[in-house]
Each structure stands twice: as structure tokens, then as C-alpha cells.
PDB file of C-alpha atoms in Angstrom:
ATOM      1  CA  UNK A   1     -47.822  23.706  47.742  1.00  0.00           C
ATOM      2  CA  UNK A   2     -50.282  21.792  49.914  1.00  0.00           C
ATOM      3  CA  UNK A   3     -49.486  19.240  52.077  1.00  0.00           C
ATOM      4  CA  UNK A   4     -51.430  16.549  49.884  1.00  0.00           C
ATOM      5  CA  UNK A   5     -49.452  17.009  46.792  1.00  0.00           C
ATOM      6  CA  UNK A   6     -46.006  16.891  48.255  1.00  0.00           C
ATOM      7  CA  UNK A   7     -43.634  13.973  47.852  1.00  0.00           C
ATOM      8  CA  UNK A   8     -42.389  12.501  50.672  1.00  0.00           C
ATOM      9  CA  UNK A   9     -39.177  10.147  50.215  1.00  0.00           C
ATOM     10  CA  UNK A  10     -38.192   7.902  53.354  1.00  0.00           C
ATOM     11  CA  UNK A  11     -34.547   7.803  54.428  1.00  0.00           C
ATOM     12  CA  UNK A  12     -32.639   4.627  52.960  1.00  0.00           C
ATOM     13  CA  UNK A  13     -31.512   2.328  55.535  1.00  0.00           C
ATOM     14  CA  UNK A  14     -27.520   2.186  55.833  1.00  0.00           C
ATOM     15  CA  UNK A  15     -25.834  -0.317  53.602  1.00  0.00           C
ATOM     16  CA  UNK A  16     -25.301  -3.410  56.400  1.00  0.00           C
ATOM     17  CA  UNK A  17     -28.337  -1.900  58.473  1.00  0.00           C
ATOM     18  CA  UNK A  18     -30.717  -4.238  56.882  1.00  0.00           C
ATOM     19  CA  UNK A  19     -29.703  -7.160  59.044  1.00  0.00           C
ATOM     20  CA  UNK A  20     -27.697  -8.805  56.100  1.00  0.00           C
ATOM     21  CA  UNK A  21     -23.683  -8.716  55.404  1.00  0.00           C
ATOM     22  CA  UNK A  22     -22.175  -8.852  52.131  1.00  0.00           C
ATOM     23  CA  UNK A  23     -18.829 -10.869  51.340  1.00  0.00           C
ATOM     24  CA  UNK A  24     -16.401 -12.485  48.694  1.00  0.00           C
ATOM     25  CA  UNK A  25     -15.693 -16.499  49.171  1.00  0.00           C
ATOM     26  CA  UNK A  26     -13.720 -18.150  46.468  1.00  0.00           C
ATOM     27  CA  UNK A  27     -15.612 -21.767  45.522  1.00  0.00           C
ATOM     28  CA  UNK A  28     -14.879 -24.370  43.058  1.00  0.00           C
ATOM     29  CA  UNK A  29     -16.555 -23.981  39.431  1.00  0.00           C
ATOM     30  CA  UNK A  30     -18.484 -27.259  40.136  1.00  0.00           C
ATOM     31  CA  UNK A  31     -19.814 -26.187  43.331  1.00  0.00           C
ATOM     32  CA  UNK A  32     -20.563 -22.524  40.679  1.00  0.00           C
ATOM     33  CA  UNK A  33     -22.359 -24.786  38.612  1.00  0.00           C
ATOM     34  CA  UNK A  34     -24.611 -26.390  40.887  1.00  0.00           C
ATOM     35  CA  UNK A  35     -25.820 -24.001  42.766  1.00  0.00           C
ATOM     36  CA  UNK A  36     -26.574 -22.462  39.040  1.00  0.00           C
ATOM     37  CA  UNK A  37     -28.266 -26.012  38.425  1.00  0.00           C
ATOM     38  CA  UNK A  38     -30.382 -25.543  41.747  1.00  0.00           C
ATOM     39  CA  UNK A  39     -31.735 -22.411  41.222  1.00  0.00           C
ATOM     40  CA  UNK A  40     -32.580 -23.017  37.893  1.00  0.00           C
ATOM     41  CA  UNK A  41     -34.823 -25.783  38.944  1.00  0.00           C
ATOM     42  CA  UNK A  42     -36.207 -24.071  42.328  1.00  0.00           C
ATOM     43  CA  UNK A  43     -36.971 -20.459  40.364  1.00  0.00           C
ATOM     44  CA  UNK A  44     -34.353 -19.332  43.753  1.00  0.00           C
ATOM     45  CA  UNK A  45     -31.690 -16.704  43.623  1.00  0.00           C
ATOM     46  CA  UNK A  46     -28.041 -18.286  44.293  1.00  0.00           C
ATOM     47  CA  UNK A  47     -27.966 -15.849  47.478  1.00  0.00           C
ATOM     48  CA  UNK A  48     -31.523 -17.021  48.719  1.00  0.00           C
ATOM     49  CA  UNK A  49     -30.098 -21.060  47.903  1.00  0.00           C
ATOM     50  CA  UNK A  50     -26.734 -20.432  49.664  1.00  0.00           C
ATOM     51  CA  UNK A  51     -28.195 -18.747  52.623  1.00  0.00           C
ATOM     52  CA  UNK A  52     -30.673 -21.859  52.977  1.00  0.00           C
ATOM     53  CA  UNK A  53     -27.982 -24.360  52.673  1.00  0.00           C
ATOM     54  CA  UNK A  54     -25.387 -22.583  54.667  1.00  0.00           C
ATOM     55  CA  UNK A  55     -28.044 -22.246  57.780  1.00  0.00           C
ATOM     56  CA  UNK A  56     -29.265 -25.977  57.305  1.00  0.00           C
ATOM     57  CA  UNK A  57     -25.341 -26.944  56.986  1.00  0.00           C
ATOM     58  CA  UNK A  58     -24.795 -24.800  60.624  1.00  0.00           C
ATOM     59  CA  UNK A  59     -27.835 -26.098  62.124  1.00  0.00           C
ATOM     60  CA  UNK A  60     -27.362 -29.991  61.187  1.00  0.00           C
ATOM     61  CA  UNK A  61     -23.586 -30.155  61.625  1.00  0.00           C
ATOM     62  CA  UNK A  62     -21.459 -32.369  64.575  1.00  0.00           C
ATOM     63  CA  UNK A  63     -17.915 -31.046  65.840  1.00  0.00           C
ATOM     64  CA  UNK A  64     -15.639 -34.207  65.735  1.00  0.00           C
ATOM     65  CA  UNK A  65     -12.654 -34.074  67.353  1.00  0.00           C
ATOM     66  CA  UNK A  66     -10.406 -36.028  64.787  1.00  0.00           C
TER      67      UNK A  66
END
């Protein structure tokens, strides 16, 4: 077979190699239900929307000290 009809299939990246971590949190149904609400209205994914508001949320937040 020549070289110009082969297939060549690049390696898959590692699951975590990607620069992104998967995990479980346990939110209220409300909270469910509007980030449903949000990305319903911005066209969004609920990961994209919760990884925008959780980096705005760490960037804009104040450590009190009660």
C-alpha cells in the first residue's frame, strides 16, 4: 500500500491529560435549575457556565476573617 493511501490515526491524549479534571459535587435542585435556566438563555453548556462562574467567583472573592 502506498504511503498516500494509508490511514494514519493520532494517539488519544490520556483521560486528565487535556488540562481539565472531572468531579462529582452535590448542589441544591434550585441552584440545578438555574444553571439549566442560564444555559438555556446563553446557548452555553452547564460545564462551560459553571467553569465561568466558578473562576469569576475565585477571582472576585475577599477572605473575611469572621
Amino acid at each position: 500500500m502506498s504511503e498516500a493511501k494509508k490511514l494514519i490515526i493520532s494517539k488519544k491524549m490520556p483521560k486528565g491529560e487535556d488540562g481539565y479534571k472531572t468531579f462529582s459535587i452535590r448542589i441544591k435542585d434550585e441552584l440545578v435549575a438555574d444553571i439549566n435556566n442560564l444555559s438555556l438563555e446563553t446557548g452555553r453548556s452547564r460545564n462551560e457556565l459553571i467553569s465561568i462562574l466558578l473562576k469569576y467567583a475565585i477571582d472576585n472573592c475577599t477572605i473575611s476573617d469572621m
